[in-house]
Amino acid sequence: MPVCFLRKMERIVVLLQKMENMNVVLIQKSLVVLFTIVFFWKLIKYMWSFLNMEKDPVTVLVTGAAGQIGYAIVPMIARGVMLGPDQPVILHMLGIEPAAEALNGVKMELIDAAFPLLKGVVATTDAQEACKDVNIAIMVGGFPRKEGMERKDVMSKNVSIYKAQASALEKHAASDVKVLVVANPANTNALILKEYAPKIPEKNITCLTRLDHNRALGQISEKLNVHVGDVKNVIIWGNHSSTQYPDVNHATVTTSGEEKPVRELVANDQWLNTEFITTVQQRGAAIIKARKLSSALSAASSACDHIRDWVLGTPKGTWVSMGVYSDGSYGIQKGLIYSFPVTCEKGQWSIVQGLKIDEFSRGKLDATAKELIEEKSLAYSCLN
């Protein structure tokens, strides 16, 4: 056999061996790539399953649920307006015995509405059953002032109601329950509730002044013909009553891409210091006069706003008004439930500090504090 032929055969063998080695390497690399793709695909699916995992339901109590505000707020809660579109809820509704049938009718409607987020409904006249394991309590039920009644008569009725409900909340609600008092006199009802539920942290008991806050935003929006979402940082100081002080001294409006002070844009201190304040203070009465019924829709919406911001947080650079337990900020007596500007983060509220208070505002802050001190004294006399 010629030598040249043998050399050619050797070269072919070497070439075939190289090709074989290259194929092995190629196969190995292909397997590594395939394994990596499969691994990351499974990891992504695993992580996605956590993202899509349904949250545990939050149990929300609404007292006075058969009333106007209760009837307006329960569908908002069930639809996710209060806690977000991905938060399941269980609704506990408490009513009084004469309204038991109407309360059951509300329950039937909630079932008929087939809300995807609503995981359960309890309708009861038993405060202990209603308060069991609740995470959020919205106290709408209360005794309204009727014609010919003295303030002390109304206070005495509400002291009894809130004393009983406070005891039930303390014994049966979740240890970190958040409480919002809506029923008037809201600030003092909240104070009574705190008195009889000492185990509930004082920072977890609040009252509704967000309705007044939203009314102030609306008035500024209409005056300047701007969208209400462009107005921020109005303040409601003090009591949810006709002595409250709607303050725009630190409020701004976003216009043409920049924030400008409300006072500068309105350019009418006379209106801001008189008619604007009176309109916000008397808005509830004006609505009753117009529709012959109370402002249930806006109260329900504002209560949802209050809880949503408290639980989920306020936008950066924005504060809201909440009736909270006074720590002495801005010279307000400790131990009152008083409306302050607050920011919220991780389920906690904090009073906005360092705001300048002019002489006009100081008088308004002190006047509404004086009324709250008188209400507190009256409430405690009813307790005794």
Coordinates of C-alpha atoms in Angstrom, one line a residue:
M1 CA 0.0 0.0 0.0
P2 CA 1.5 3.3 -1.0
V3 CA 2.8 5.6 1.8
C4 CA 0.8 8.6 0.5
F5 CA -2.4 6.6 0.8
L6 CA -1.7 5.7 4.4
R7 CA -1.0 9.3 5.3
K8 CA -4.3 10.4 3.7
M9 CA -6.1 7.8 5.8
E10 CA -4.4 9.0 8.9
R11 CA -5.4 12.5 8.2
I12 CA -9.0 11.4 7.6
V13 CA -9.0 9.5 10.9
V14 CA -7.6 12.6 12.8
L15 CA -10.2 14.8 11.1
L16 CA -13.0 12.5 12.1
Q17 CA -11.7 12.4 15.7
K18 CA -11.6 16.2 15.8
M19 CA -15.2 16.4 14.4
E20 CA -16.3 13.9 17.0
N21 CA -14.7 15.9 19.8
M22 CA -16.3 19.1 18.4
N23 CA -19.7 17.3 18.3
V24 CA -19.3 16.2 21.9
V25 CA -18.4 19.8 23.0
L26 CA -21.3 21.2 21.0
I27 CA -23.7 18.7 22.5
Q28 CA -22.4 19.5 26.0
K29 CA -22.8 23.2 25.4
S30 CA -26.3 22.7 24.0
L31 CA -27.2 20.7 27.1
V32 CA -25.9 23.4 29.4
V33 CA -27.9 26.1 27.6
L34 CA -31.0 23.9 27.6
F35 CA -30.7 23.2 31.3
T36 CA -30.2 26.9 32.1
I37 CA -33.3 27.8 30.1
V38 CA -35.4 25.2 31.8
F39 CA -34.0 26.2 35.2
F40 CA -34.8 29.9 34.8
W41 CA -38.2 29.2 33.3
K42 CA -39.1 27.1 36.3
L43 CA -37.7 29.8 38.6
I44 CA -39.8 32.5 36.9
K45 CA -43.0 30.4 37.1
Y46 CA -42.3 29.8 40.8
M47 CA -41.8 33.5 41.5
W48 CA -44.9 34.4 39.4
S49 CA -47.0 32.0 41.4
F50 CA -46.0 34.0 44.5
L51 CA -46.9 37.3 42.8
N52 CA -50.3 35.9 41.8
M53 CA -50.9 34.3 45.2
E54 CA -54.1 35.6 46.7
K55 CA -53.7 37.7 49.9
D56 CA -55.3 36.6 53.1
P57 CA -58.6 38.3 53.6
V58 CA -58.9 41.4 55.9
T59 CA -61.9 41.4 58.2
V60 CA -63.6 44.8 58.2
L61 CA -66.3 45.8 60.7
V62 CA -69.0 48.4 59.8
T63 CA -71.3 49.4 62.6
G64 CA -74.6 50.9 61.7
A65 CA -74.4 49.1 58.4
A66 CA -78.1 49.3 57.7
G67 CA -78.0 53.1 57.8
Q68 CA -77.3 55.5 54.9
I69 CA -73.5 55.7 55.3
G70 CA -73.3 52.0 56.0
Y71 CA -75.3 51.1 52.9
A72 CA -73.0 53.4 50.8
I73 CA -69.7 52.2 52.2
V74 CA -70.1 48.4 52.2
P75 CA -70.1 48.0 48.4
M76 CA -67.1 50.3 48.2
I77 CA -65.2 48.1 50.6
A78 CA -66.3 44.9 48.8
R79 CA -65.2 46.4 45.4
G80 CA -61.7 47.2 46.7
V81 CA -62.0 51.0 46.9
M82 CA -60.8 51.0 50.5
L83 CA -57.9 48.4 50.5
G84 CA -57.0 48.0 46.9
P85 CA -58.2 45.8 43.9
D86 CA -56.2 42.8 45.0
Q87 CA -57.2 42.6 48.7
P88 CA -59.9 40.1 49.6
V89 CA -62.2 41.2 52.5
I90 CA -64.6 39.6 54.9
L91 CA -67.4 42.1 56.0
H92 CA -68.8 42.1 59.5
M93 CA -71.9 44.3 59.7
L94 CA -73.4 45.3 63.1
G95 CA -76.9 46.8 63.5
I96 CA -79.4 47.4 66.2
E97 CA -82.4 45.1 66.8
P98 CA -85.0 47.3 65.1
A99 CA -82.8 47.4 62.0
A100 CA -82.1 43.6 61.9
E101 CA -84.3 42.9 58.9
A102 CA -82.9 45.8 56.9
L103 CA -79.4 44.6 57.8
N104 CA -80.2 41.2 56.4
G105 CA -81.4 42.9 53.3
V106 CA -78.0 44.6 52.9
K107 CA -76.3 41.2 53.3
M108 CA -78.5 39.7 50.6
E109 CA -77.6 42.6 48.2
L110 CA -73.9 42.0 48.9
I111 CA -74.3 38.4 48.0
D112 CA -76.3 39.2 44.9
A113 CA -73.6 41.7 43.7
A114 CA -71.1 38.8 43.5
F115 CA -68.1 40.9 44.4
P116 CA -65.0 38.8 43.6
L117 CA -63.0 40.3 46.5
L118 CA -65.8 39.6 49.1
K119 CA -64.9 36.3 50.9
G120 CA -67.6 36.4 53.5
V121 CA -70.4 38.4 55.1
V122 CA -71.6 38.4 58.7
A123 CA -74.7 40.5 59.6
T124 CA -75.5 40.6 63.3
T125 CA -76.9 42.6 66.1
D126 CA -74.5 41.0 68.6
A127 CA -71.5 43.3 69.2
Q128 CA -69.2 40.5 70.3
E129 CA -69.9 38.4 67.2
A130 CA -69.4 41.5 65.0
C131 CA -66.1 42.4 66.6
K132 CA -64.6 38.9 66.4
D133 CA -61.1 39.0 64.8
V134 CA -61.7 42.2 62.9
N135 CA -58.6 44.0 61.6
I136 CA -60.4 47.3 60.7
A137 CA -63.4 48.8 62.5
I138 CA -65.4 51.6 60.9
M139 CA -67.8 52.9 63.6
V140 CA -70.7 54.5 61.7
G141 CA -73.4 53.7 64.2
G142 CA -74.3 56.3 66.8
F143 CA -77.3 58.1 68.3
P144 CA -78.2 61.2 66.2
R145 CA -79.3 64.5 67.8
K146 CA -83.0 65.0 67.5
E147 CA -85.1 68.1 67.7
G148 CA -85.4 69.3 71.3
M149 CA -82.5 67.3 72.6
E150 CA -79.8 68.9 74.7
R151 CA -76.1 68.2 73.9
K152 CA -75.8 66.3 77.1
D153 CA -78.7 64.0 76.2
V154 CA -77.0 63.1 72.9
M155 CA -73.6 62.7 74.5
S156 CA -75.1 60.4 77.2
K157 CA -76.6 58.1 74.5
N158 CA -73.4 57.9 72.6
V159 CA -71.3 57.3 75.7
S160 CA -73.4 54.2 76.4
I161 CA -73.0 53.0 72.8
Y162 CA -69.3 53.5 72.5
K163 CA -68.6 52.1 76.0
A164 CA -70.2 48.8 75.0
Q165 CA -68.6 48.6 71.5
A166 CA -65.2 49.5 72.9
S167 CA -65.4 46.6 75.4
A168 CA -66.4 44.2 72.5
L169 CA -63.5 45.5 70.3
E170 CA -60.9 45.2 73.0
K171 CA -62.0 41.6 73.9
H172 CA -62.6 40.2 70.4
A173 CA -60.9 42.2 67.7
A174 CA -57.4 41.5 66.4
S175 CA -54.7 43.0 68.7
D176 CA -53.6 45.5 66.0
V177 CA -57.1 46.5 65.0
K178 CA -57.4 50.0 63.4
V179 CA -60.5 52.0 64.4
L180 CA -62.1 54.8 62.5
V181 CA -65.0 56.6 64.2
V182 CA -67.4 58.3 61.8
A183 CA -70.5 58.9 64.0
N184 CA -70.9 62.3 65.5
P185 CA -69.6 63.7 67.8
A186 CA -66.8 61.8 66.1
N187 CA -63.8 63.2 68.0
T188 CA -65.4 62.6 71.4
N189 CA -66.9 59.3 70.5
A190 CA -63.4 58.2 69.6
L191 CA -62.1 59.5 72.9
I192 CA -64.8 57.5 74.8
L193 CA -63.9 54.4 72.8
K194 CA -60.2 54.8 73.7
E195 CA -61.2 55.2 77.4
Y196 CA -63.0 51.8 77.4
A197 CA -60.5 50.0 75.2
P198 CA -57.2 50.7 76.9
K199 CA -55.5 47.7 75.4
I200 CA -56.0 49.1 71.9
P201 CA -53.0 51.4 71.2
E202 CA -54.0 55.1 71.2
K203 CA -52.4 55.4 67.7
N204 CA -55.0 52.9 66.4
I205 CA -58.0 55.0 67.3
T206 CA -58.9 57.8 64.9
C207 CA -61.9 59.8 63.8
L208 CA -63.1 61.1 60.4
T209 CA -62.1 64.6 59.3
R210 CA -61.1 63.5 55.8
L211 CA -64.6 64.4 54.7
D212 CA -63.9 68.0 55.7
H213 CA -60.5 67.8 54.1
N214 CA -62.0 66.6 50.8
R215 CA -64.6 69.3 51.0
A216 CA -61.8 71.9 51.3
L217 CA -60.0 70.4 48.3
G218 CA -63.2 70.6 46.3
Q219 CA -63.9 74.2 47.2
I220 CA -60.4 75.3 46.1
S221 CA -60.7 73.2 42.9
E222 CA -64.0 75.0 42.0
K223 CA -62.7 78.4 42.9
L224 CA -59.6 78.1 40.6
N225 CA -61.2 75.9 38.0
V226 CA -58.6 73.2 38.3
H227 CA -58.8 69.4 38.7
V228 CA -59.1 68.5 42.4
G229 CA -56.2 66.1 42.0
D230 CA -53.9 69.1 41.4
V231 CA -54.8 70.6 44.8
K232 CA -53.0 69.2 47.9
N233 CA -52.1 69.8 51.5
V234 CA -55.1 71.7 52.9
I235 CA -55.5 71.0 56.6
I236 CA -58.5 70.5 58.8
W237 CA -57.6 71.4 62.4
G238 CA -59.6 70.4 65.4
N239 CA -63.1 69.1 65.9
H240 CA -65.4 67.7 63.2
S241 CA -67.9 70.4 63.9
S242 CA -68.7 74.0 63.0
T243 CA -65.5 75.1 64.9
Q244 CA -63.2 73.2 62.7
Y245 CA -60.5 75.3 60.9
P246 CA -60.0 74.6 57.2
D247 CA -56.5 76.0 56.6
V248 CA -54.9 76.6 53.1
N249 CA -51.8 78.4 54.3
H250 CA -49.6 75.4 53.3
A251 CA -51.7 74.2 50.4
T252 CA -50.5 74.1 46.8
V253 CA -51.9 73.7 43.3
T254 CA -49.9 72.1 40.5
T255 CA -50.3 74.3 37.4
S256 CA -48.2 74.4 34.2
G257 CA -45.9 71.7 35.7
E258 CA -45.1 73.5 39.0
E259 CA -46.6 73.9 42.4
K260 CA -47.9 77.2 43.5
P261 CA -49.4 78.4 46.8
V262 CA -53.2 78.4 47.0
R263 CA -53.2 81.9 48.5
E264 CA -51.1 83.2 45.7
L265 CA -53.4 81.7 43.0
V266 CA -56.7 82.6 44.7
A267 CA -55.4 86.1 45.5
N268 CA -58.4 86.8 47.8
D269 CA -57.6 86.6 51.5
Q270 CA -61.0 87.9 52.4
W271 CA -62.7 84.9 50.7
L272 CA -60.2 82.4 52.1
N273 CA -60.6 83.7 55.7
T274 CA -64.3 83.9 55.7
E275 CA -66.6 82.4 53.0
F276 CA -64.3 79.5 52.3
I277 CA -64.0 78.5 55.9
T278 CA -67.8 78.9 56.5
T279 CA -68.7 76.8 53.4
V280 CA -66.5 73.9 54.5
Q281 CA -67.8 74.1 58.1
Q282 CA -71.4 74.2 57.1
R283 CA -71.3 71.9 54.0
G284 CA -73.0 69.0 55.8
A285 CA -76.0 71.2 56.7
A286 CA -76.2 72.6 53.2
I287 CA -76.4 69.0 51.8
I288 CA -79.1 68.1 54.2
K289 CA -81.1 71.2 53.2
A290 CA -80.6 70.3 49.5
R291 CA -81.4 66.6 49.5
K292 CA -83.3 66.2 52.8
L293 CA -80.8 63.5 53.8
S294 CA -77.3 63.5 55.1
S295 CA -74.1 63.4 53.0
A296 CA -73.8 59.6 53.1
L297 CA -72.1 59.2 49.7
S298 CA -69.2 61.6 50.4
A299 CA -68.9 60.4 54.0
A300 CA -68.5 56.8 52.9
S301 CA -66.0 57.8 50.2
S302 CA -64.0 59.8 52.6
A303 CA -63.9 57.0 55.2
C304 CA -62.5 54.7 52.4
D305 CA -59.9 57.4 51.7
H306 CA -58.9 57.6 55.4
I307 CA -58.4 53.9 55.8
R308 CA -56.7 53.5 52.4
D309 CA -54.1 56.1 53.1
W310 CA -53.6 54.9 56.7
V311 CA -53.0 51.3 55.6
L312 CA -51.3 51.8 52.2
G313 CA -49.6 55.1 52.8
T314 CA -49.9 58.7 51.6
P315 CA -48.2 59.9 48.4
K316 CA -44.8 61.4 48.9
G317 CA -45.0 65.1 49.6
T318 CA -48.7 64.9 50.5
W319 CA -50.5 65.0 53.8
V320 CA -54.1 64.4 54.8
S321 CA -56.2 65.3 57.8
M322 CA -57.1 62.8 60.4
G323 CA -58.6 63.1 63.9
V324 CA -55.8 61.5 66.1
Y325 CA -54.7 61.4 69.7
S326 CA -52.9 64.6 70.5
D327 CA -49.3 64.4 71.7
G328 CA -49.1 68.1 72.4
S329 CA -48.1 69.1 68.9
Y330 CA -48.9 72.7 67.9
G331 CA -49.8 73.5 71.5
I332 CA -52.9 71.3 71.6
Q333 CA -53.7 69.8 74.9
K334 CA -52.6 66.1 75.2
G335 CA -55.4 63.6 75.4
L336 CA -57.8 65.1 72.9
I337 CA -58.8 63.5 69.7
Y338 CA -57.9 66.4 67.4
S339 CA -57.6 66.7 63.6
F340 CA -54.0 67.3 62.5
P341 CA -52.2 67.1 59.1
V342 CA -50.6 63.7 59.0
T343 CA -48.6 61.5 56.7
C344 CA -48.9 57.7 56.7
E345 CA -46.4 54.9 56.0
K346 CA -46.4 51.2 56.7
G347 CA -49.7 51.4 58.5
Q348 CA -48.7 54.2 60.9
W349 CA -49.6 57.9 60.9
S350 CA -47.3 60.8 61.9
I351 CA -48.3 64.4 62.6
V352 CA -46.6 66.8 60.2
Q353 CA -44.3 69.0 62.2
G354 CA -42.8 72.4 61.8
L355 CA -45.6 74.2 60.0
K356 CA -45.8 77.9 60.6
I357 CA -49.0 79.0 62.4
D358 CA -49.9 82.7 62.0
E359 CA -51.9 84.7 64.5
F360 CA -55.2 84.2 62.7
S361 CA -54.7 80.4 62.6
R362 CA -53.6 80.3 66.2
G363 CA -56.9 81.7 67.3
K364 CA -58.8 79.2 65.2
L365 CA -56.8 76.2 66.5
D366 CA -57.4 77.2 70.1
A367 CA -61.1 77.9 69.6
T368 CA -61.8 74.4 68.2
A369 CA -59.5 72.9 71.0
K370 CA -61.6 74.7 73.6
E371 CA -64.8 73.1 72.2
L372 CA -63.2 69.6 72.3
I373 CA -62.1 70.2 76.0
E374 CA -65.7 71.1 76.8
E375 CA -67.0 68.0 75.0
K376 CA -64.5 65.8 76.8
S377 CA -65.7 67.3 80.2
L378 CA -69.3 66.7 79.2
A379 CA -68.6 63.1 78.1
Y380 CA -66.8 62.3 81.3
S381 CA -69.6 63.7 83.4
C382 CA -71.9 61.3 81.5
L383 CA -69.5 58.5 82.3
N384 CA -69.7 59.3 86.0

